[in-house]
CSV table of C-alpha atoms and ligand atoms in Angstrom, one decimal:
chain,number,residue,atom,x,y,z
A,253,MET,CA,-0.1,-0.2,-0.2
A,254,SER,CA,1.3,3.2,-0.9
A,255,LEU,CA,1.7,5.9,1.8
A,256,ARG,CA,-0.9,8.3,2.4
A,257,PRO,CA,-0.8,11.6,0.4
A,258,ASP,CA,-0.9,13.7,3.5
A,259,LEU,CA,1.8,12.3,5.2
A,260,PHE,CA,3.8,15.3,5.8
A,261,ALA,CA,2.7,18.3,7.7
A,262,ALA,CA,1.2,20.9,6.0
A,263,ARG,CA,3.3,23.5,7.7
A,264,VAL,CA,6.3,21.6,6.7
A,265,ARG,CA,5.4,21.3,3.3
A,266,ALA,CA,4.8,25.0,3.1
A,267,ILE,CA,8.7,25.8,3.4
A,268,GLY,CA,11.6,24.9,1.5
A,269,SER,CA,15.2,24.4,2.2
A,270,PRO,CA,16.9,27.8,2.4
A,271,ALA,CA,18.3,29.4,-1.1
A,272,THR,CA,21.7,29.3,0.4
A,273,VAL,CA,22.2,25.8,1.3
A,274,ALA,CA,20.8,25.0,-2.1
A,275,VAL,CA,23.9,27.0,-3.5
A,276,SER,CA,26.2,25.5,-1.1
A,277,ASN,CA,25.3,22.1,-2.4
A,278,ARG,CA,25.7,22.8,-6.1
A,279,MET,CA,29.3,24.5,-5.2
A,280,ARG,CA,30.3,21.4,-3.4
A,281,GLU,CA,29.5,19.0,-6.3
A,282,MET,CA,31.3,21.3,-8.5
A,283,GLN,CA,34.2,21.4,-6.4
A,284,ARG,CA,34.2,17.4,-5.9
A,285,ALA,CA,34.2,17.5,-9.8
A,286,GLY,CA,37.5,19.5,-9.5
A,287,ILE,CA,36.4,23.2,-10.3
A,288,ASP,CA,37.4,25.8,-8.4
A,289,VAL,CA,34.5,27.9,-7.1
A,290,VAL,CA,34.7,31.1,-5.4
A,291,GLU,CA,32.2,31.3,-2.6
A,292,PHE,CA,30.1,34.5,-2.1
A,293,ALA,CA,27.1,32.2,-1.1
A,294,GLY,CA,27.2,31.5,2.6
A,295,GLY,CA,27.1,33.5,6.0
A,296,ASP,CA,30.2,31.6,7.6
A,297,PRO,CA,33.2,33.8,8.6
A,298,ASP,CA,36.4,32.6,7.1
A,299,PHE,CA,38.1,33.3,10.2
A,300,PRO,CA,39.4,30.5,12.4
A,301,THR,CA,37.4,30.8,15.9
A,302,PRO,CA,40.0,32.3,18.0
A,303,MET,CA,42.4,30.0,19.9
A,304,HIS,CA,41.7,31.1,23.5
A,305,ILE,CA,37.8,30.2,22.7
A,306,VAL,CA,38.8,27.0,21.4
A,307,ASP,CA,41.0,26.0,24.2
A,308,ALA,CA,38.4,26.8,26.7
A,309,ALA,CA,35.9,24.1,25.0
A,310,TYR,CA,38.7,21.6,24.9
A,311,GLU,CA,39.5,22.0,28.2
A,312,ALA,CA,36.3,21.9,29.6
A,313,MET,CA,35.5,18.6,27.6
A,314,ARG,CA,38.9,17.1,29.3
A,315,ALA,CA,37.8,18.1,32.4
A,316,GLY,CA,34.4,16.1,32.1
A,317,ASP,CA,32.1,19.1,30.9
A,318,THR,CA,30.1,16.5,28.6
A,319,HIS,CA,26.6,16.4,30.4
A,320,TYR,CA,23.3,18.0,30.2
A,321,VAL,CA,23.3,21.5,31.9
A,322,ALA,CA,20.7,23.9,33.0
A,323,SER,CA,18.4,24.5,30.3
A,324,ARG,CA,18.5,28.5,30.5
A,325,GLY,CA,22.4,27.9,30.0
A,326,ILE,CA,24.7,27.5,32.7
A,327,PRO,CA,24.9,30.4,34.9
A,328,GLU,CA,28.2,31.7,34.3
A,329,LEU,CA,27.1,32.1,30.8
A,330,ARG,CA,24.0,34.0,31.5
A,331,ASP,CA,25.8,36.2,34.0
A,332,ALA,CA,28.5,37.0,31.8
A,333,LEU,CA,25.8,38.1,29.1
A,334,ALA,CA,23.7,39.7,31.4
A,335,ALA,CA,27.1,41.8,31.8
A,336,LYS,CA,27.5,41.8,28.2
A,337,LEU,CA,24.0,43.5,27.4
A,338,LEU,CA,24.4,46.0,30.2
A,339,ARG,CA,27.8,47.2,28.9
A,340,ASP,CA,27.4,47.2,25.2
A,341,ASN,CA,23.4,47.6,24.8
A,342,GLY,CA,22.3,49.5,27.7
A,343,LEU,CA,19.9,46.6,28.6
A,344,ARG,CA,19.5,45.2,32.0
A,345,TYR,CA,18.1,41.5,32.0
A,346,ASP,CA,18.0,39.2,35.0
A,347,PRO,CA,20.0,36.4,34.0
A,348,ALA,CA,18.1,34.1,36.2
A,349,ARG,CA,14.8,34.7,34.2
A,350,GLU,CA,15.3,37.0,31.3
A,351,ILE,CA,18.0,35.3,29.2
A,352,LEU,CA,17.8,31.9,27.6
A,353,VAL,CA,21.0,30.4,25.9
A,354,THR,CA,20.3,28.4,22.9
A,355,PRO,CA,22.1,26.2,20.4
A,356,SER,CA,22.3,28.9,18.0
A,357,GLY,CA,20.5,32.1,17.0
A,358,LYS,CA,18.5,30.3,14.6
A,359,HIS,CA,17.1,27.9,17.3
A,360,ALA,CA,16.1,31.0,19.5
A,361,LEU,CA,14.1,32.3,16.7
A,362,PHE,CA,12.5,28.9,16.1
A,363,CYS,CA,11.7,29.0,20.0
A,364,ALA,CA,10.1,32.5,20.1
A,365,THR,CA,8.0,31.8,17.1
A,366,MET,CA,6.7,28.5,18.4
A,367,ALA,CA,5.9,30.0,21.7
A,368,LEU,CA,4.3,33.1,20.5
A,369,LEU,CA,2.5,32.6,17.2
A,370,ASP,CA,-1.0,30.3,16.8
A,371,ALA,CA,-2.4,29.3,13.5
A,372,GLY,CA,-4.4,32.3,12.3
A,373,ASP,CA,-1.6,34.8,13.7
A,374,GLU,CA,0.2,37.1,11.4
A,375,ALA,CA,3.8,38.0,11.7
A,376,ILE,CA,5.2,40.9,10.0
A,377,ILE,CA,8.7,40.6,8.2
A,378,LEU,CA,10.5,42.7,6.2
A,379,ASP,CA,11.1,42.3,2.6
A,380,PRO,CA,14.0,41.4,1.9
A,381,SER,CA,14.9,39.9,4.8
A,382,TRP,CA,16.9,36.5,5.7
A,383,VAL,CA,15.5,33.5,5.0
A,384,THR,CA,14.6,31.6,8.0
A,385,TYR,CA,12.0,34.4,9.4
A,386,GLU,CA,9.3,33.3,6.8
A,387,ALA,CA,10.1,29.4,7.5
A,388,CYS,CA,9.8,30.0,11.4
A,389,VAL,CA,6.6,31.9,11.0
A,390,ARG,CA,5.2,29.3,8.7
A,391,LEU,CA,6.7,26.3,11.1
A,392,ALA,CA,4.5,27.7,13.7
A,393,GLY,CA,1.5,27.7,11.4
A,394,ALA,CA,0.9,31.4,11.2
A,395,THR,CA,1.2,33.6,8.5
A,396,PRO,CA,4.0,35.9,7.3
A,397,VAL,CA,2.9,39.3,5.9
A,398,SER,CA,5.5,41.3,4.4
A,399,VAL,CA,6.5,44.9,4.3
A,400,PRO,CA,8.2,45.8,1.1
A,401,LEU,CA,11.4,47.6,1.0
A,402,THR,CA,12.9,48.5,-2.2
A,403,VAL,CA,16.6,49.8,-3.3
A,404,ASP,CA,15.1,53.1,-4.8
A,405,ASP,CA,14.3,54.1,-1.1
A,406,ASN,CA,17.4,52.7,0.2
A,407,PHE,CA,15.4,49.8,1.8
A,408,ARG,CA,14.2,52.3,4.3
A,409,ILE,CA,11.3,51.5,6.9
A,410,THR,CA,8.9,54.4,7.1
A,411,PRO,CA,5.4,54.6,9.3
A,412,ASP,CA,3.4,53.9,6.3
A,413,LYS,CA,4.9,51.1,5.1
A,414,LEU,CA,4.6,49.2,8.1
A,415,GLU,CA,0.9,50.2,8.5
A,416,ARG,CA,-0.2,48.7,5.5
A,417,ALA,CA,0.7,45.6,6.9
A,418,ALA,CA,-0.7,45.4,10.0
A,419,SER,CA,-4.1,43.6,10.7
A,420,PRO,CA,-6.1,42.7,13.7
A,421,ARG,CA,-4.4,39.5,13.5
A,422,THR,CA,-0.7,40.9,13.8
A,423,LYS,CA,1.1,39.5,17.0
A,424,LEU,CA,4.3,39.5,15.8
A,425,LEU,CA,7.0,42.0,14.1
A,426,ILE,CA,10.6,40.7,12.9
A,427,VAL,CA,13.4,43.6,12.5
A,428,ASN,CA,17.3,43.0,11.9
A,429,SER,CA,20.1,45.6,12.0
A,430,PRO,CA,22.4,45.7,10.6
A,431,ASN,CA,20.7,43.6,8.0
A,432,ASN,CA,21.3,40.5,6.1
A,433,PRO,CA,20.9,40.7,3.1
A,434,THR,CA,21.1,44.6,2.2
A,435,GLY,CA,23.5,45.6,4.8
A,436,ARG,CA,21.4,48.4,6.0
A,437,VAL,CA,21.8,49.5,9.8
A,438,LEU,CA,18.0,50.9,11.0
A,439,ASP,CA,18.7,55.0,11.6
A,440,GLY,CA,16.7,56.6,14.5
A,441,ASP,CA,13.7,57.4,12.5
A,442,GLU,CA,13.5,53.8,11.5
A,443,LEU,CA,13.8,52.6,15.1
A,444,GLN,CA,11.3,55.3,16.1
A,445,ALA,CA,8.9,54.3,13.8
A,446,VAL,CA,9.0,50.6,14.7
A,447,ALA,CA,8.8,51.4,18.6
A,448,ALA,CA,5.8,53.7,17.9
A,449,PHE,CA,4.0,50.9,15.6
A,450,ALA,CA,4.4,47.9,17.8
A,451,GLN,CA,3.2,49.9,20.7
A,452,GLU,CA,0.4,51.3,18.7
A,453,HIS,CA,-0.7,47.8,17.8
A,454,ASN,CA,0.5,46.4,20.9
A,455,LEU,CA,3.1,43.8,19.0
A,456,VAL,CA,6.0,41.6,20.1
A,457,VAL,CA,9.3,42.4,18.4
A,458,VAL,CA,12.3,40.3,17.8
A,459,ALA,CA,15.0,42.5,17.2
A,460,ASP,CA,17.8,40.2,15.6
A,461,GLU,CA,21.1,42.0,16.4
A,462,MET,CA,23.4,38.9,15.2
A,463,TYR,CA,25.6,41.3,13.3
A,464,GLU,CA,25.7,44.2,15.6
A,465,LYS,CA,29.6,43.6,16.0
A,466,ILE,CA,30.3,44.3,12.4
A,467,MET,CA,29.1,48.0,11.3
A,468,TYR,CA,31.2,50.5,9.4
A,469,ASP,CA,32.0,54.1,9.0
A,470,GLY,CA,31.6,55.1,13.0
A,471,ARG,CA,28.1,53.8,13.2
A,472,GLN,CA,26.9,52.5,16.4
A,473,HIS,CA,24.7,50.0,17.3
A,474,VAL,CA,21.1,50.7,18.9
A,475,SER,CA,19.5,48.1,20.5
A,476,LEU,CA,15.3,48.5,20.2
A,477,ALA,CA,14.8,47.6,23.5
A,478,THR,CA,16.1,50.7,25.1
A,479,LEU,CA,13.8,52.8,23.4
A,480,PRO,CA,10.9,54.2,25.8
A,481,GLY,CA,8.2,51.5,26.0
A,482,MET,CA,10.1,48.8,24.3
A,483,ARG,CA,11.7,46.6,26.7
A,484,GLU,CA,8.5,44.7,27.7
A,485,ARG,CA,7.7,43.9,23.9
A,486,THR,CA,11.2,43.2,22.6
A,487,LEU,CA,13.1,40.2,22.1
A,488,THR,CA,16.5,40.8,21.7
A,489,LEU,CA,18.3,37.7,19.7
A,490,ASN,CA,21.9,37.5,19.1
A,491,GLY,CA,24.6,34.7,19.1
A,492,PHE,CA,28.2,34.0,18.8
A,493,SER,CA,28.3,32.9,15.2
A,494,LYS,CA,29.3,36.2,13.4
A,495,ALA,CA,31.1,38.2,15.8
A,496,TYR,CA,33.6,35.6,17.5
A,497,ALA,CA,33.5,33.5,14.3
A,498,MET,CA,31.7,30.6,15.8
A,499,THR,CA,29.0,29.1,13.3
A,500,GLY,CA,29.9,25.7,13.8
A,501,TRP,CA,29.7,25.6,17.5
A,502,ARG,CA,25.8,26.7,17.2
A,503,LEU,CA,25.6,29.0,20.2
A,504,GLY,CA,22.6,32.2,20.6
A,505,TYR,CA,20.7,33.4,22.8
A,506,ILE,CA,17.7,35.5,23.5
A,507,ALA,CA,16.8,38.2,26.3
A,508,GLY,CA,13.4,39.5,27.1
A,509,PRO,CA,10.7,39.8,29.4
A,510,ALA,CA,10.5,36.8,32.2
A,511,ASP,CA,7.2,35.3,31.0
A,512,MET,CA,8.2,35.8,27.2
A,513,ILE,CA,11.6,33.8,27.9
A,514,GLY,CA,9.5,31.0,30.3
A,515,GLU,CA,7.3,30.1,27.4
A,516,MET,CA,10.1,30.0,24.8
A,517,LEU,CA,12.2,28.1,27.5
A,518,LYS,CA,9.2,25.2,27.3
A,519,VAL,CA,9.9,25.2,23.3
A,520,HIS,CA,13.7,24.8,24.1
A,521,GLU,CA,13.6,22.0,27.0
A,522,GLN,CA,11.1,19.8,25.0
A,523,SER,CA,13.3,20.1,21.7
A,524,VAL,CA,17.1,20.2,22.6
A,525,SER,CA,16.9,20.1,26.8
A,526,CYS,CA,20.3,22.7,26.7
A,527,ALA,CA,22.8,23.9,24.7
A,528,THR,CA,26.0,21.9,24.6
A,529,SER,CA,27.7,22.1,27.5
A,530,PHE,CA,31.3,22.5,26.6
A,531,VAL,CA,30.4,24.8,23.9
A,532,GLN,CA,28.6,27.4,26.4
A,533,ARG,CA,32.2,27.4,27.7
A,534,GLY,CA,33.6,28.6,24.7
A,535,GLY,CA,30.8,31.2,24.8
A,536,LEU,CA,31.9,32.2,28.2
A,537,ALA,CA,35.6,32.7,27.1
A,538,ALA,CA,34.6,34.5,24.1
A,539,LEU,CA,32.7,37.0,26.4
A,540,ALA,CA,35.4,37.1,29.1
A,541,GLY,CA,38.3,37.3,27.1
A,542,PRO,CA,40.0,39.8,24.7
A,543,GLN,CA,37.7,41.5,22.5
A,544,ASP,CA,40.3,43.0,19.9
A,545,CYS,CA,39.6,39.7,17.9
A,546,VAL,CA,36.2,40.8,17.4
A,547,ALA,CA,37.5,44.6,16.0
A,548,ALA,CA,40.2,42.9,13.8
A,549,MET,CA,37.6,40.7,12.1
A,550,ALA,CA,35.3,43.8,11.5
A,551,ALA,CA,38.2,46.0,10.4
A,552,GLU,CA,39.1,43.3,7.8
A,553,TYR,CA,35.5,42.9,6.6
A,554,ARG,CA,35.5,46.5,6.3
A,555,ALA,CA,38.5,46.9,3.8
A,556,ARG,CA,36.7,44.0,1.9
A,557,ARG,CA,33.7,45.8,1.8
A,558,ASP,CA,35.4,48.9,-0.2
A,559,LEU,CA,36.8,46.1,-2.2
A,560,ILE,CA,33.9,44.4,-3.4
A,561,VAL,CA,31.6,47.2,-3.7
A,562,ASN,CA,34.2,49.2,-5.6
A,563,GLY,CA,34.4,46.2,-7.9
A,564,LEU,CA,30.8,45.4,-8.4
A,565,ASN,CA,30.3,48.7,-9.1
A,566,ARG,CA,32.7,48.4,-12.3
A,567,LEU,CA,30.7,45.5,-13.7
A,568,PRO,CA,28.5,46.3,-16.9
A,569,GLY,CA,24.7,46.8,-15.4
A,570,VAL,CA,25.5,46.2,-11.9
A,571,ARG,CA,25.0,49.1,-9.4
A,572,CYS,CA,25.9,48.3,-5.6
A,573,HIS,CA,25.3,50.5,-2.5
A,574,LEU,CA,27.6,50.7,0.4
A,575,PRO,CA,26.6,48.1,3.0
A,576,GLU,CA,26.3,50.1,6.7
A,577,GLY,CA,27.0,46.6,8.5
A,578,ALA,CA,27.0,42.9,8.5
A,579,PHE,CA,29.1,41.3,5.5
A,580,TYR,CA,26.8,41.2,2.5
A,581,ALA,CA,26.9,43.1,-0.6
A,582,PHE,CA,23.4,43.2,-2.2
A,583,PRO,CA,23.7,44.7,-5.6
A,584,ASP,CA,21.1,45.8,-8.3
A,585,ILE,CA,21.7,43.6,-11.4
A,586,ARG,CA,18.8,44.9,-13.3
A,587,GLY,CA,21.0,46.5,-15.8
A,588,THR,CA,22.6,43.4,-16.6
A,589,GLY,CA,19.0,42.5,-18.1
A,590,MET,CA,18.9,39.3,-16.5
A,591,PRO,CA,16.4,38.2,-13.4
A,592,SER,CA,18.1,37.3,-10.1
A,593,ALA,CA,17.9,33.7,-10.4
A,594,ALA,CA,19.3,33.9,-13.9
A,595,PHE,CA,22.2,35.9,-13.0
A,596,ALA,CA,23.2,33.6,-10.4
A,597,GLU,CA,22.8,30.5,-12.6
A,598,PHE,CA,25.2,32.4,-15.0
A,599,ALA,CA,27.5,33.4,-12.0
A,600,ILE,CA,28.3,29.8,-10.8
A,601,SER,CA,28.2,28.1,-14.6
A,602,GLU,CA,30.0,30.6,-16.7
A,603,ALA,CA,32.6,32.4,-14.1
A,604,HIS,CA,32.4,29.5,-11.3
A,605,VAL,CA,31.3,32.2,-8.4
A,606,ALA,CA,28.6,31.0,-6.4
A,607,LEU,CA,26.3,33.9,-4.9
A,608,THR,CA,22.6,34.0,-4.0
A,609,SER,CA,19.8,35.1,-5.8
A,610,GLY,CA,17.9,38.2,-4.4
A,611,ASP,CA,14.7,36.8,-4.9
A,612,ALA,CA,15.7,34.3,-2.1
A,613,PHE,CA,15.3,37.0,0.4
A,614,GLY,CA,11.7,38.0,-0.8
A,615,ALA,CA,10.2,39.6,-4.0
A,616,CYS,CA,11.6,42.8,-3.1
A,617,GLY,CA,14.9,41.0,-3.3
A,618,GLU,CA,14.4,40.3,-7.3
A,619,GLY,CA,16.7,42.4,-9.2
A,620,HIS,CA,19.3,42.1,-6.6
A,621,VAL,CA,21.8,39.5,-5.8
A,622,ARG,CA,23.7,38.7,-2.5
A,623,LEU,CA,27.7,38.4,-2.2
A,624,SER,CA,29.1,37.4,1.0
A,625,PHE,CA,32.2,38.9,1.7
A,626,ALA,CA,33.2,36.8,4.7
A,627,THR,CA,36.1,35.3,2.4
A,628,SER,CA,39.5,36.6,1.8
A,629,ARG,CA,40.6,39.4,-0.4
A,630,GLU,CA,42.4,37.5,-2.9
A,631,ARG,CA,39.1,35.5,-3.3
A,632,VAL,CA,37.1,38.6,-3.6
A,633,VAL,CA,39.4,40.1,-6.4
A,634,GLU,CA,39.3,36.8,-8.2
A,635,GLY,CA,35.5,36.5,-8.1
A,636,LEU,CA,35.2,39.9,-9.2
A,637,GLU,CA,37.5,39.2,-12.1
A,638,ARG,CA,35.5,36.1,-13.1
A,639,LEU,CA,32.6,38.1,-12.9
A,640,ALA,CA,33.7,40.6,-15.3
A,641,ARG,CA,35.2,38.2,-17.6
A,642,ALA,CA,31.9,36.5,-18.1
A,643,LEU,CA,29.7,39.5,-18.2
A,644,ALA,CA,32.2,40.7,-21.0
A,645,LYS,CA,32.0,37.9,-23.2
A,646,LEU,CA,28.3,37.6,-22.6
A,647,ARG,CA,28.2,41.0,-24.0
A,648,VAL,CA,30.4,40.3,-26.9
A,649,ALA,CA,28.1,37.1,-27.3
A,650,LEU,CA,24.9,39.5,-27.6
A,651,GLY,CA,26.5,42.0,-29.9
A,652,GLN,CA,27.0,44.7,-27.2
A,653,PRO,CA,30.2,46.4,-26.1
A,654,ALA,CA,32.1,44.4,-23.7
A,655,VAL,CA,32.3,47.2,-21.2
A,656,GLY,CA,29.1,49.1,-20.2
B,120,PLP,N1,20.2,36.1,12.3
B,120,PLP,C1,20.7,36.7,10.8
B,120,PLP,C2,20.2,37.8,10.4
B,120,PLP,C3,21.4,35.7,10.3
B,120,PLP,O1,21.9,36.1,8.8
B,120,PLP,C4,21.8,34.5,10.8
B,120,PLP,C5,22.3,33.8,10.3
B,120,PLP,O2,23.1,33.5,9.6
B,120,PLP,C6,21.3,34.3,12.2
B,120,PLP,C7,20.6,35.2,12.6
B,120,PLP,C8,21.5,33.1,12.8
B,120,PLP,O3,23.0,32.7,13.2
B,120,PLP,P1,23.3,31.2,13.8
B,120,PLP,O4,22.0,30.2,13.7
B,120,PLP,O5,24.3,31.1,13.4
B,120,PLP,O6,23.4,31.8,15.2
């Protein structure tokens, strides 16, 4: 007998695998076939995790710290996170009740959407935005509602754009600054607009601050929860992946009002019990140890940003604004005449450059592609040269001048 057609849950059928994973898989296949591919697709820092962090986890493992630990996170790490949130973000959280340590920022988001959303609820997400927001909202059985942001307006959030997405069913709003994929950092007016809107409609806001340590040109990160009236309705999400080059460790955290954290804790306990014991020791070393590694990585991203943006702006039909934070360039490629997915396909097959089609991040990402510059300057230069050659060849084939 064949298995029933409704075997898989509708909420899982409603989501796909992240586009970023599909590109990475394609890239790995090509690499296995001996093709050298320049990798601009993923969001994984190319730096090694600083050695004092590795040592701390290794020593913890050797000392037998290989068992279950407190579900909320080891008390020492929660204390260090409370100190960090106060020092860096001006936010005071009770480490006993208002902070949850999770195996990744992604899992913190999953716990938040599962704890807050029911079928029939709506969650507002910005378009374009990180692929996982929409998926997590759908996995919770709720409906994502997009706020379209466009490059012509520098992807700015305005009160009227937010207002158009609101309904009596709206429960949650997810914002992200510095932003993946646009590189935007929310300015004071945008933060005010988000705060006023959330209060007017009585919403909870997930403020994803994963890239707070990677900002350029003297910009200062402002946590949404510091705005008047926001602490009680904001979940501040962050993690160790980007700031400390710890993607493979899977360590994140979320801070917010005790009742929200308490409900999220149930999802967390019943799904993973706790974040890995010795990984948390690594996280503790990251927070307690020297921070110059974080600044050094951010300075290197800044140099790469300038390199990649200048190079992209020299490509025919490509226009790239300057990212204000994070490590992604999000150029407008409409001038090439190719839709985003076609450009991404062209880049990997003709130039052996892996990048992500902009429409993976929402309909407003169409006309763009995302290039991660968490890769060395040499590879950035190599990738840009390959793209320039492939585009020039294409133009000749189309009977256009090679340089536009
Ligand atoms: N938030 C944003 C905006 C991201 O881009 C990512 C990862 O790419 C995350 C959160 C999650 O990071 P992790 O799950 O590695 O902690």
